Amino acid sequence: MIDVPPLIQRQTFTRPTPDQVEALRGTPTGFIVDAMGGSGALDYRLRPAIAEQYAFCGVALTVDAGPGDNLALVHALQDVQPGDVLVATTGGFTGCAITGDLVLGMAKNCGAVGFVTDGCVRDLVGLRTVGLPAWAVGVTPNSPQRHRPGTIGFAIALAGHPVASGDIVVADLDGLVVVPQARIAQVLARLPQIRAAEALADTAVREGARLPSFLTVDTAPAASKP
């Protein structure tokens, strides 16, 4: 008797344009957050598995693998397009790794530019060689199973933050930021103003500023009491 593999549900989605992705590449995550009103970063506990391999900018391809399993993640390799970031939720399960160097090496061969999970990864020596930035909450040698159904392309919650396929994910030393696809144009329109304000503030600090420009100090003498 031949076992029938569990169903992996897929949902198609529209990707942002390459120009939109390129316009965000190299932009500090803090600038992007400011352009979105002060939020948009993923949980601070997600950190790069290899400290020096942290930066990327790409399109989210979401996977819901469930706890202790990576069947959906492996299937998602068939959906990766150049410039994608695999974003896989385990529901926060940390009892085993969701993946290691072999699957992530294949993801890189498919064109992925990054990997993000709210679970764990493994095989750090191999991951260093693969060179694909992998963000996770931890590292463990425990290995996953491959028997659960899962989804690819559907909206997920990663450490409590919504992520949808087609969003743009940016990573730098400060952390991970998700730009919802519906807000990309708005963010790009606001970034020149954010950059200009940051440049002015940087110049002011270099020139000796001791207080931010919005803080005014009343230096007039206090009125004497009658």
XYZ file of C-alpha atoms in Angstrom:
226
model
C 0.000 0.000 0.000
C 1.343 3.427 -0.976
C 0.871 6.160 1.590
C -0.754 9.307 0.232
C 1.194 12.387 1.325
C -0.733 14.992 3.325
C -2.303 17.780 1.349
C -0.304 20.975 1.161
C -2.592 23.882 0.412
C -1.267 26.626 -1.852
C -2.546 30.105 -2.503
C -1.329 32.252 -5.370
C -0.468 35.885 -4.770
C 0.748 38.971 -6.563
C 4.331 40.031 -6.002
C 5.429 43.679 -5.809
C 7.407 45.006 -8.739
C 11.188 44.568 -8.833
C 11.514 48.366 -8.772
C 9.585 48.533 -5.497
C 11.834 45.939 -3.901
C 14.957 47.643 -5.205
C 13.783 51.013 -3.867
C 13.755 49.581 -0.333
C 17.049 47.711 -0.607
C 19.674 49.180 1.701
C 17.155 51.381 3.516
C 17.646 51.292 7.293
C 14.814 49.434 8.987
C 14.384 52.378 11.343
C 13.599 54.648 8.392
C 11.020 52.178 7.095
C 9.367 51.896 10.502
C 9.201 55.698 10.760
C 7.595 55.821 7.316
C 4.915 53.446 8.623
C 4.159 55.515 11.711
C 6.492 53.800 14.165
C 5.701 50.101 13.824
C 6.223 47.154 11.503
C 9.159 45.336 13.082
C 8.993 41.647 13.931
C 9.672 40.354 17.444
C 13.078 41.396 18.785
C 13.828 37.790 19.757
C 14.260 36.832 16.109
C 17.981 37.113 15.405
C 20.322 35.969 12.621
C 21.607 32.446 13.192
C 24.972 33.521 11.760
C 25.716 36.941 13.194
C 27.432 38.366 10.125
C 24.788 37.019 7.727
C 21.855 39.253 8.514
C 20.986 41.657 5.699
C 18.429 41.088 2.958
C 15.500 42.708 1.191
C 12.974 40.538 -0.608
C 9.415 39.379 -1.157
C 7.728 37.260 1.497
C 6.712 33.722 0.570
C 4.801 32.518 3.610
C 4.664 28.969 4.963
C 2.662 27.557 7.867
C 4.524 24.368 8.744
C 3.081 23.813 12.201
C 5.037 22.614 15.246
C 7.797 20.054 14.817
C 7.390 19.636 11.059
C 8.830 21.027 7.846
C 6.940 19.229 5.072
C 5.261 22.457 3.941
C 8.600 24.278 3.949
C 10.181 21.624 1.733
C 7.211 21.803 -0.650
C 7.575 25.588 -0.749
C 10.925 25.202 -2.523
C 8.859 24.608 -5.662
C 7.292 28.061 -5.265
C 10.427 30.108 -4.595
C 11.213 32.784 -7.149
C 14.439 34.799 -7.287
C 14.360 37.481 -4.625
C 11.934 35.687 -2.287
C 12.232 35.460 1.486
C 10.824 32.246 2.953
C 8.842 33.197 6.071
C 7.835 30.051 7.972
C 5.804 29.822 11.143
C 5.986 26.878 13.526
C 3.493 28.457 15.897
C 6.467 29.362 18.058
C 7.526 25.724 18.561
C 11.165 25.443 19.645
C 11.417 21.744 20.504
C 13.199 21.063 17.231
C 14.618 22.932 14.271
C 12.377 23.576 11.307
C 15.311 23.404 8.904
C 19.061 23.356 8.476
C 21.731 23.869 5.879
C 20.469 21.392 3.262
C 16.967 22.818 2.763
C 18.212 26.379 3.040
C 20.982 25.596 0.587
C 18.327 24.402 -1.854
C 16.283 27.543 -1.149
C 19.282 29.665 -2.053
C 19.770 27.631 -5.231
C 16.139 28.449 -6.093
C 16.831 32.159 -5.693
C 15.782 32.861 -2.097
C 17.579 35.786 -0.462
C 16.562 35.134 3.147
C 14.747 32.906 5.627
C 12.715 33.844 8.702
C 11.058 31.581 11.275
C 9.554 31.870 14.735
C 11.085 28.462 15.455
C 14.657 27.174 15.506
C 17.269 26.256 12.926
C 20.251 23.885 13.033
C 23.551 23.062 11.265
C 25.312 26.363 11.904
C 28.568 25.218 10.309
C 26.712 24.370 7.125
C 24.568 27.507 7.274
C 27.698 29.623 7.384
C 28.856 27.995 4.145
C 25.426 28.302 2.504
C 25.433 32.032 3.162
C 21.663 32.528 3.148
C 20.678 34.915 5.972
C 18.516 32.868 8.357
C 16.639 34.548 11.204
C 15.188 32.448 14.023
C 14.477 32.519 17.751
C 17.114 29.897 18.497
C 19.268 26.963 17.483
C 18.828 23.291 18.338
C 20.147 20.063 16.782
C 16.764 18.354 17.195
C 15.319 17.483 13.793
C 11.747 17.958 12.474
C 9.308 15.419 11.048
C 7.635 15.533 7.636
C 4.093 14.338 7.989
C 1.814 17.274 8.798
C -0.345 19.192 6.340
C 0.541 22.837 5.922
C -0.006 25.905 3.807
C 2.020 27.936 1.343
C 1.167 31.480 0.312
C -1.534 32.126 2.927
C -1.318 34.957 5.455
C 0.348 33.878 8.696
C 1.132 35.281 12.125
C 4.832 35.179 12.930
C 5.533 35.754 16.629
C 2.253 37.651 16.766
C 2.896 39.823 13.707
C 0.880 39.404 10.500
C 2.843 38.546 7.356
C 1.334 37.958 3.926
C 2.937 36.617 0.805
C 3.803 39.594 -1.382
C 4.849 41.801 1.530
C 8.410 43.098 1.438
C 10.723 41.971 4.252
C 13.845 43.990 5.085
C 16.542 42.916 7.538
C 19.508 44.788 8.950
C 21.425 44.957 12.237
C 18.439 46.494 14.016
C 16.007 43.708 13.111
C 13.315 42.663 10.665
C 10.630 44.897 9.197
C 7.619 43.827 7.133
C 6.120 46.303 4.675
C 2.587 45.187 3.781
C 2.101 45.121 0.039
C -0.801 47.566 0.282
C 1.484 50.132 1.963
C 4.577 49.870 -0.242
C 3.716 52.899 -2.379
C 2.920 54.965 0.718
C 6.212 54.008 2.376
C 8.235 54.813 -0.730
C 6.525 58.194 -0.977
C 7.387 59.057 2.633
C 10.980 57.845 2.662
C 12.532 60.948 1.031
C 11.094 63.076 3.853
C 12.367 60.607 6.464
C 15.849 60.547 4.920
C 15.993 64.341 4.756
C 14.936 64.729 8.393
C 17.490 62.128 9.523
C 20.243 63.855 7.553
C 19.451 67.204 9.181
C 19.426 65.648 12.637
C 22.723 63.840 12.004
C 24.329 67.113 10.903
C 23.016 68.927 13.956
C 24.477 66.290 16.299
C 27.861 66.403 14.565
C 27.833 70.186 14.946
C 27.249 69.941 18.682
C 23.489 69.967 19.208
C 22.535 69.096 22.775
C 18.767 68.997 22.400
C 16.439 67.874 19.609
C 15.019 70.669 17.479
C 11.456 70.068 18.652
C 12.383 70.698 22.299
C 12.288 74.396 23.087
C 13.643 75.702 26.341
C 12.233 78.793 27.980
C 15.276 80.784 29.083
C 13.335 83.865 30.235
C 13.631 84.626 33.967
C 10.733 83.474 36.082
C 8.277 86.201 37.042
C 8.641 87.299 40.641
C 5.764 86.645 42.985
C 3.820 89.669 44.214
